[in-house]
Amino acid sequence: EAGVTQFPSHSVIEKGQTVTLRCDPISGHDNLYWYRRVMGKEIKFLLHFVKESKQDESGMPNNRFLAERTGGTYSTLKVQPAELEDSGVYFCASSQEVGSAYEQYFGPGTRLTVT
Amino acid sequence: RKEVEQDPGPFNVPEGATVAFNCTYSNSASQSFFWYRQDCRKEPKLLMSVYSSGNEDGRFTAQLNRASQYISLLIRDSKLSDSATYLCVARTGGAQKLVFGQGTRLTINP
């Protein structure tokens, strides 16, 4: 079974540009999460989808970030316009169900550098 | 104050040694706890869940103390392959988001 995949693995953009990150969860996983780790800080939650609906977007830093999951399959996270402080590693995770018994499986991450 | 706090280390120990990490959490509403392992430039992977009664998985033992709000991880007979960053993670009941500590870097030396 394929794991969570993310694209691209690396992205280098200039301040003010737009970047779109993609996440493909494990097949059949209704729950999809975005997290990010900025330099020197802990991994922080951004948002949680259940199928195509946003269940919790309390971690989204500001309105420059837009996450979508049309059709309840893959998800995109768009940053527009990007700022220097957006640099970091963006992880996607998925789980079959919710609850502590259901592991969140993480993708390899997208390393975003804003210059 | 961070919701989950860990000593970032680094911890450098010889192969075969026993090493212990602690972490504390500030949100008393946290209900579930986990240790994740993250290798350099890789994704976090679940190492083990942590239960109040304590649980063991091979050389790894995890313990939760709700009264003091701390979680521990003990690694016995450490192997070179145990070198990684260990992430202490909490989840608040009703919410699905994971709250991570900053991680403790462990290096096992031959």
PDB file of C-alpha atoms in Angstrom:
ATOM      1  CA  GLU A   1       0.000   0.000   0.000  1.00  0.00           C
ATOM      2  CA  ALA A   2       1.389   3.399  -0.979  1.00  0.00           C
ATOM      3  CA  GLY A   3       2.004   5.875   1.805  1.00  0.00           C
ATOM      4  CA  VAL A   4       1.234   9.561   1.939  1.00  0.00           C
ATOM      5  CA  THR A   5       2.913  11.355  -0.933  1.00  0.00           C
ATOM      6  CA  GLN A   6       3.699  15.031  -1.278  1.00  0.00           C
ATOM      7  CA  PHE A   7       4.771  17.132  -4.213  1.00  0.00           C
ATOM      8  CA  PRO A   8       7.099  18.861  -4.726  1.00  0.00           C
ATOM      9  CA  SER A   9       9.759  17.644  -2.317  1.00  0.00           C
ATOM     10  CA  HIS A  10      11.488  21.015  -2.474  1.00  0.00           C
ATOM     11  CA  SER A  11      10.415  24.447  -3.633  1.00  0.00           C
ATOM     12  CA  VAL A  12      12.411  27.662  -3.746  1.00  0.00           C
ATOM     13  CA  ILE A  13      10.454  30.809  -4.543  1.00  0.00           C
ATOM     14  CA  GLU A  14      10.869  34.528  -4.152  1.00  0.00           C
ATOM     15  CA  LYS A  15       8.952  36.612  -1.704  1.00  0.00           C
ATOM     16  CA  GLY A  16       5.632  37.637  -3.194  1.00  0.00           C
ATOM     17  CA  GLN A  17       5.311  34.608  -5.459  1.00  0.00           C
ATOM     18  CA  THR A  18       2.702  31.879  -5.172  1.00  0.00           C
ATOM     19  CA  VAL A  19       3.359  28.237  -4.376  1.00  0.00           C
ATOM     20  CA  THR A  20       0.979  25.292  -4.335  1.00  0.00           C
ATOM     21  CA  LEU A  21       1.803  22.170  -2.389  1.00  0.00           C
ATOM     22  CA  ARG A  22       0.046  18.895  -3.047  1.00  0.00           C
ATOM     23  CA  CYS A  23      -0.688  15.954  -0.785  1.00  0.00           C
ATOM     24  CA  ASP A  24      -2.055  12.555  -1.743  1.00  0.00           C
ATOM     25  CA  PRO A  25      -3.223  10.666   1.341  1.00  0.00           C
ATOM     26  CA  ILE A  26      -3.267   6.930   1.777  1.00  0.00           C
ATOM     27  CA  SER A  27      -6.110   5.510  -0.295  1.00  0.00           C
ATOM     28  CA  GLY A  28      -9.309   5.293   1.724  1.00  0.00           C
ATOM     29  CA  HIS A  29      -8.208   7.731   4.414  1.00  0.00           C
ATOM     30  CA  ASP A  30     -10.944  10.292   4.921  1.00  0.00           C
ATOM     31  CA  ASN A  31      -8.898  12.383   7.340  1.00  0.00           C
ATOM     32  CA  LEU A  32      -6.152  14.601   6.020  1.00  0.00           C
ATOM     33  CA  TYR A  33      -4.001  16.979   8.033  1.00  0.00           C
ATOM     34  CA  TRP A  34      -1.476  19.672   7.239  1.00  0.00           C
ATOM     35  CA  TYR A  35       1.358  20.536   9.599  1.00  0.00           C
ATOM     36  CA  ARG A  36       4.475  22.630   9.208  1.00  0.00           C
ATOM     37  CA  ARG A  37       7.815  23.044  10.900  1.00  0.00           C
ATOM     38  CA  VAL A  38       9.606  26.333  10.644  1.00  0.00           C
ATOM     39  CA  MET A  39      13.319  26.540  11.421  1.00  0.00           C
ATOM     40  CA  GLY A  40      14.117  25.923  15.065  1.00  0.00           C
ATOM     41  CA  LYS A  41      10.502  25.405  16.070  1.00  0.00           C
ATOM     42  CA  GLU A  42       8.265  22.466  16.745  1.00  0.00           C
ATOM     43  CA  ILE A  43       5.927  20.912  14.188  1.00  0.00           C
ATOM     44  CA  LYS A  44       2.628  22.795  14.303  1.00  0.00           C
ATOM     45  CA  PHE A  45      -0.847  21.856  13.139  1.00  0.00           C
ATOM     46  CA  LEU A  46      -2.395  23.859  10.334  1.00  0.00           C
ATOM     47  CA  LEU A  47      -5.706  22.201   9.505  1.00  0.00           C
ATOM     48  CA  HIS A  48      -7.737  19.007   9.303  1.00  0.00           C
ATOM     49  CA  PHE A  49     -10.040  17.810   6.527  1.00  0.00           C
ATOM     50  CA  VAL A  50     -12.663  15.128   6.849  1.00  0.00           C
ATOM     51  CA  LYS A  51     -13.290  14.154   3.262  1.00  0.00           C
ATOM     52  CA  GLU A  52     -13.723  17.489   1.496  1.00  0.00           C
ATOM     53  CA  SER A  53     -14.821  19.462   4.569  1.00  0.00           C
ATOM     54  CA  LYS A  54     -12.547  21.546   6.776  1.00  0.00           C
ATOM     55  CA  GLN A  55     -13.025  20.144  10.256  1.00  0.00           C
ATOM     56  CA  ASP A  56     -10.498  22.352  12.036  1.00  0.00           C
ATOM     57  CA  GLU A  57      -8.507  25.177  10.506  1.00  0.00           C
ATOM     58  CA  SER A  58      -7.453  26.772  13.774  1.00  0.00           C
ATOM     59  CA  GLY A  59      -3.772  26.497  12.931  1.00  0.00           C
ATOM     60  CA  MET A  60      -3.827  28.373   9.646  1.00  0.00           C
ATOM     61  CA  PRO A  61      -1.556  31.377  10.216  1.00  0.00           C
ATOM     62  CA  ASN A  62      -3.339  33.940   8.037  1.00  0.00           C
ATOM     63  CA  ASN A  63      -5.408  34.395   4.911  1.00  0.00           C
ATOM     64  CA  ARG A  64      -2.402  34.010   2.636  1.00  0.00           C
ATOM     65  CA  PHE A  65      -2.819  30.276   3.141  1.00  0.00           C
ATOM     66  CA  LEU A  66      -5.606  28.436   1.321  1.00  0.00           C
ATOM     67  CA  ALA A  67      -6.176  24.701   1.615  1.00  0.00           C
ATOM     68  CA  GLU A  68      -8.554  22.709  -0.531  1.00  0.00           C
ATOM     69  CA  ARG A  69      -9.569  19.108  -0.876  1.00  0.00           C
ATOM     70  CA  THR A  70     -12.007  18.971  -3.733  1.00  0.00           C
ATOM     71  CA  GLY A  71     -13.593  15.557  -4.103  1.00  0.00           C
ATOM     72  CA  GLY A  72     -12.175  14.407  -0.815  1.00  0.00           C
ATOM     73  CA  THR A  73      -9.071  12.857  -2.299  1.00  0.00           C
ATOM     74  CA  TYR A  74      -5.867  14.834  -2.680  1.00  0.00           C
ATOM     75  CA  SER A  75      -5.366  18.209  -1.048  1.00  0.00           C
ATOM     76  CA  THR A  76      -3.551  21.371  -2.048  1.00  0.00           C
ATOM     77  CA  LEU A  77      -2.120  24.095   0.137  1.00  0.00           C
ATOM     78  CA  LYS A  78      -1.545  27.402  -1.621  1.00  0.00           C
ATOM     79  CA  VAL A  79       0.524  30.213  -0.207  1.00  0.00           C
ATOM     80  CA  GLN A  80      -0.139  33.550  -1.903  1.00  0.00           C
ATOM     81  CA  PRO A  81       1.805  35.783  -1.656  1.00  0.00           C
ATOM     82  CA  ALA A  82       4.650  33.971   0.056  1.00  0.00           C
ATOM     83  CA  GLU A  83       6.615  35.726   2.797  1.00  0.00           C
ATOM     84  CA  LEU A  84      10.061  34.927   4.195  1.00  0.00           C
ATOM     85  CA  GLU A  85       8.582  33.540   7.419  1.00  0.00           C
ATOM     86  CA  ASP A  86       6.673  30.906   5.435  1.00  0.00           C
ATOM     87  CA  SER A  87       9.903  28.975   4.871  1.00  0.00           C
ATOM     88  CA  GLY A  88       9.869  25.569   6.491  1.00  0.00           C
ATOM     89  CA  VAL A  89       8.843  21.985   5.964  1.00  0.00           C
ATOM     90  CA  TYR A  90       5.174  21.322   5.271  1.00  0.00           C
ATOM     91  CA  PHE A  91       3.979  17.875   6.246  1.00  0.00           C
ATOM     92  CA  CYS A  92       0.752  16.214   5.279  1.00  0.00           C
ATOM     93  CA  ALA A  93      -0.692  13.324   7.248  1.00  0.00           C
ATOM     94  CA  SER A  94      -3.705  11.079   6.865  1.00  0.00           C
ATOM     95  CA  SER A  95      -5.655   8.700   9.042  1.00  0.00           C
ATOM     96  CA  GLN A  96      -8.405   6.214   8.382  1.00  0.00           C
ATOM     97  CA  GLU A  97     -10.599   7.359  11.214  1.00  0.00           C
ATOM     98  CA  VAL A  98     -10.314   9.858  14.053  1.00  0.00           C
ATOM     99  CA  GLY A  99      -9.331   8.946  17.568  1.00  0.00           C
ATOM    100  CA  SER A 100      -6.128   8.013  19.327  1.00  0.00           C
ATOM    101  CA  ALA A 101      -6.406   4.439  18.104  1.00  0.00           C
ATOM    102  CA  TYR A 102      -5.915   5.613  14.546  1.00  0.00           C
ATOM    103  CA  GLU A 103      -2.388   6.548  13.639  1.00  0.00           C
ATOM    104  CA  GLN A 104      -1.720   9.653  11.597  1.00  0.00           C
ATOM    105  CA  TYR A 105       0.700   8.647   8.834  1.00  0.00           C
ATOM    106  CA  PHE A 106       2.960  11.426   7.673  1.00  0.00           C
ATOM    107  CA  GLY A 107       4.225  12.167   4.214  1.00  0.00           C
ATOM    108  CA  PRO A 108       7.865  13.033   3.519  1.00  0.00           C
ATOM    109  CA  GLY A 109       7.153  16.750   3.538  1.00  0.00           C
ATOM    110  CA  THR A 110       7.720  19.649   1.165  1.00  0.00           C
ATOM    111  CA  ARG A 111      10.677  21.849   2.027  1.00  0.00           C
ATOM    112  CA  LEU A 112       9.716  25.422   1.118  1.00  0.00           C
ATOM    113  CA  THR A 113      12.302  28.156   0.945  1.00  0.00           C
ATOM    114  CA  VAL A 114      11.173  31.735   0.377  1.00  0.00           C
ATOM    115  CA  THR A 115      13.994  34.103  -0.582  1.00  0.00           C
TER     116      THR A 115
ATOM    117  CA  ARG B   1       4.917  28.665  27.326  1.00  0.00           C
ATOM    118  CA  LYS B   2       4.982  25.770  24.881  1.00  0.00           C
ATOM    119  CA  GLU B   3       2.159  23.277  25.255  1.00  0.00           C
ATOM    120  CA  VAL B   4       4.592  20.340  25.090  1.00  0.00           C
ATOM    121  CA  GLU B   5       8.150  20.865  26.288  1.00  0.00           C
ATOM    122  CA  GLN B   6      11.160  18.655  25.793  1.00  0.00           C
ATOM    123  CA  ASP B   7      14.857  18.951  26.439  1.00  0.00           C
ATOM    124  CA  PRO B   8      16.231  19.384  22.902  1.00  0.00           C
ATOM    125  CA  GLY B   9      19.492  17.652  23.791  1.00  0.00           C
ATOM    126  CA  PRO B  10      21.569  16.556  22.053  1.00  0.00           C
ATOM    127  CA  PHE B  11      22.027  13.350  23.954  1.00  0.00           C
ATOM    128  CA  ASN B  12      25.157  11.419  23.002  1.00  0.00           C
ATOM    129  CA  VAL B  13      25.347   7.980  24.562  1.00  0.00           C
ATOM    130  CA  PRO B  14      27.408   4.863  23.871  1.00  0.00           C
ATOM    131  CA  GLU B  15      25.875   1.846  22.231  1.00  0.00           C
ATOM    132  CA  GLY B  16      24.309  -0.464  24.766  1.00  0.00           C
ATOM    133  CA  ALA B  17      23.517   2.297  27.239  1.00  0.00           C
ATOM    134  CA  THR B  18      20.101   3.075  28.679  1.00  0.00           C
ATOM    135  CA  VAL B  19      18.754   6.524  27.931  1.00  0.00           C
ATOM    136  CA  ALA B  20      15.653   8.285  29.221  1.00  0.00           C
ATOM    137  CA  PHE B  21      13.762  11.300  27.929  1.00  0.00           C
ATOM    138  CA  ASN B  22      11.066  13.261  29.688  1.00  0.00           C
ATOM    139  CA  CYS B  23       8.590  15.749  28.409  1.00  0.00           C
ATOM    140  CA  THR B  24       5.965  17.871  30.120  1.00  0.00           C
ATOM    141  CA  TYR B  25       2.632  19.118  28.878  1.00  0.00           C
ATOM    142  CA  SER B  26       0.713  22.141  30.063  1.00  0.00           C
ATOM    143  CA  ASN B  27      -2.803  21.448  28.786  1.00  0.00           C
ATOM    144  CA  SER B  28      -4.574  19.366  31.402  1.00  0.00           C
ATOM    145  CA  ALA B  29      -7.240  18.570  28.793  1.00  0.00           C
ATOM    146  CA  SER B  30      -4.700  16.525  26.822  1.00  0.00           C
ATOM    147  CA  GLN B  31      -5.879  12.942  26.748  1.00  0.00           C
ATOM    148  CA  SER B  32      -3.685  10.968  24.378  1.00  0.00           C
ATOM    149  CA  PHE B  33       0.070  10.908  24.188  1.00  0.00           C
ATOM    150  CA  PHE B  34       2.579   9.485  21.784  1.00  0.00           C
ATOM    151  CA  TRP B  35       6.257   9.247  21.045  1.00  0.00           C
ATOM    152  CA  TYR B  36       7.207   9.774  17.420  1.00  0.00           C
ATOM    153  CA  ARG B  37      10.606   9.204  15.909  1.00  0.00           C
ATOM    154  CA  GLN B  38      11.997  11.414  13.164  1.00  0.00           C
ATOM    155  CA  ASP B  39      15.138  10.610  11.239  1.00  0.00           C
ATOM    156  CA  CYS B  40      17.116  13.422   9.641  1.00  0.00           C
ATOM    157  CA  ARG B  41      15.107  15.060   6.839  1.00  0.00           C
ATOM    158  CA  LYS B  42      12.414  12.387   7.041  1.00  0.00           C
ATOM    159  CA  GLU B  43       8.829  12.362   8.190  1.00  0.00           C
ATOM    160  CA  PRO B  44       7.793  11.669  11.786  1.00  0.00           C
ATOM    161  CA  LYS B  45       6.802   8.061  12.424  1.00  0.00           C
ATOM    162  CA  LEU B  46       4.831   6.753  15.364  1.00  0.00           C
ATOM    163  CA  LEU B  47       7.067   4.913  17.800  1.00  0.00           C
ATOM    164  CA  MET B  48       4.499   4.128  20.457  1.00  0.00           C
ATOM    165  CA  SER B  49       1.424   5.393  22.210  1.00  0.00           C
ATOM    166  CA  VAL B  50       1.678   6.183  25.922  1.00  0.00           C
ATOM    167  CA  TYR B  51      -0.787   4.881  28.468  1.00  0.00           C
ATOM    168  CA  SER B  52      -1.258   5.713  32.147  1.00  0.00           C
ATOM    169  CA  SER B  53      -0.449   2.162  33.084  1.00  0.00           C
ATOM    170  CA  GLY B  54       2.813   2.357  31.211  1.00  0.00           C
ATOM    171  CA  ASN B  55       3.600   0.287  28.190  1.00  0.00           C
ATOM    172  CA  GLU B  56       6.558  -1.532  26.788  1.00  0.00           C
ATOM    173  CA  ASP B  57       7.541  -2.447  23.269  1.00  0.00           C
ATOM    174  CA  GLY B  58      10.754  -4.407  23.150  1.00  0.00           C
ATOM    175  CA  ARG B  59      13.561  -2.153  24.355  1.00  0.00           C
ATOM    176  CA  PHE B  60      11.243   0.858  24.642  1.00  0.00           C
ATOM    177  CA  THR B  61       9.149   1.740  27.684  1.00  0.00           C
ATOM    178  CA  ALA B  62       6.796   4.701  27.861  1.00  0.00           C
ATOM    179  CA  GLN B  63       5.169   6.097  30.976  1.00  0.00           C
ATOM    180  CA  LEU B  64       2.568   8.764  31.630  1.00  0.00           C
ATOM    181  CA  ASN B  65       2.145  10.644  34.911  1.00  0.00           C
ATOM    182  CA  ARG B  66      -1.072  12.649  34.703  1.00  0.00           C
ATOM    183  CA  ALA B  67      -0.702  14.180  38.155  1.00  0.00           C
ATOM    184  CA  SER B  68       2.626  15.734  37.239  1.00  0.00           C
ATOM    185  CA  GLN B  69       1.782  16.095  33.562  1.00  0.00           C
ATOM    186  CA  TYR B  70       4.874  14.447  32.263  1.00  0.00           C
ATOM    187  CA  ILE B  71       5.650  11.642  29.856  1.00  0.00           C
ATOM    188  CA  SER B  72       8.787   9.562  29.700  1.00  0.00           C
ATOM    189  CA  LEU B  73      10.508   7.291  27.234  1.00  0.00           C
ATOM    190  CA  LEU B  74      13.171   4.792  28.237  1.00  0.00           C
ATOM    191  CA  ILE B  75      15.383   3.068  25.693  1.00  0.00           C
ATOM    192  CA  ARG B  76      17.349   0.075  26.943  1.00  0.00           C
ATOM    193  CA  ASP B  77      20.359  -1.520  25.260  1.00  0.00           C
ATOM    194  CA  SER B  78      20.526   1.295  22.747  1.00  0.00           C
ATOM    195  CA  LYS B  79      21.503   0.534  19.159  1.00  0.00           C
ATOM    196  CA  LEU B  80      23.199   2.691  16.571  1.00  0.00           C
ATOM    197  CA  SER B  81      19.922   2.647  14.645  1.00  0.00           C
ATOM    198  CA  ASP B  82      18.172   4.386  17.556  1.00  0.00           C
ATOM    199  CA  SER B  83      19.913   7.627  16.584  1.00  0.00           C
ATOM    200  CA  ALA B  84      17.107  10.025  15.678  1.00  0.00           C
ATOM    201  CA  THR B  85      15.016  12.869  17.035  1.00  0.00           C
ATOM    202  CA  TYR B  86      12.304  11.750  19.434  1.00  0.00           C
ATOM    203  CA  LEU B  87       9.134  13.823  19.425  1.00  0.00           C
ATOM    204  CA  CYS B  88       6.761  13.960  22.382  1.00  0.00           C
ATOM    205  CA  VAL B  89       3.197  14.460  21.130  1.00  0.00           C
ATOM    206  CA  ALA B  90      -0.119  15.189  22.837  1.00  0.00           C
ATOM    207  CA  ARG B  91      -3.666  15.208  21.586  1.00  0.00           C
ATOM    208  CA  THR B  92      -6.545  16.937  23.316  1.00  0.00           C
ATOM    209  CA  GLY B  93      -9.751  15.017  23.642  1.00  0.00           C
ATOM    210  CA  GLY B  94     -12.257  15.983  20.982  1.00  0.00           C
ATOM    211  CA  ALA B  95      -9.621  17.503  18.763  1.00  0.00           C
ATOM    212  CA  GLN B  96      -7.665  15.495  16.275  1.00  0.00           C
ATOM    213  CA  LYS B  97      -4.692  17.768  15.892  1.00  0.00           C
ATOM    214  CA  LEU B  98      -1.395  16.569  17.287  1.00  0.00           C
ATOM    215  CA  VAL B  99       0.630  18.965  19.437  1.00  0.00           C
ATOM    216  CA  PHE B 100       4.352  18.342  19.134  1.00  0.00           C
ATOM    217  CA  GLY B 101       7.262  19.074  21.383  1.00  0.00           C
ATOM    218  CA  GLN B 102      10.397  20.435  19.806  1.00  0.00           C
ATOM    219  CA  GLY B 103      12.048  17.023  19.869  1.00  0.00           C
ATOM    220  CA  THR B 104      15.056  15.506  21.595  1.00  0.00           C
ATOM    221  CA  ARG B 105      18.004  14.606  19.423  1.00  0.00           C
ATOM    222  CA  LEU B 106      19.692  11.334  20.314  1.00  0.00           C
ATOM    223  CA  THR B 107      22.964  10.056  18.917  1.00  0.00           C
ATOM    224  CA  ILE B 108      24.180   6.573  19.773  1.00  0.00           C
ATOM    225  CA  ASN B 109      27.950   6.252  19.449  1.00  0.00           C
ATOM    226  CA  PRO B 110      29.757   2.990  18.633  1.00  0.00           C
TER     227      PRO B 110
END
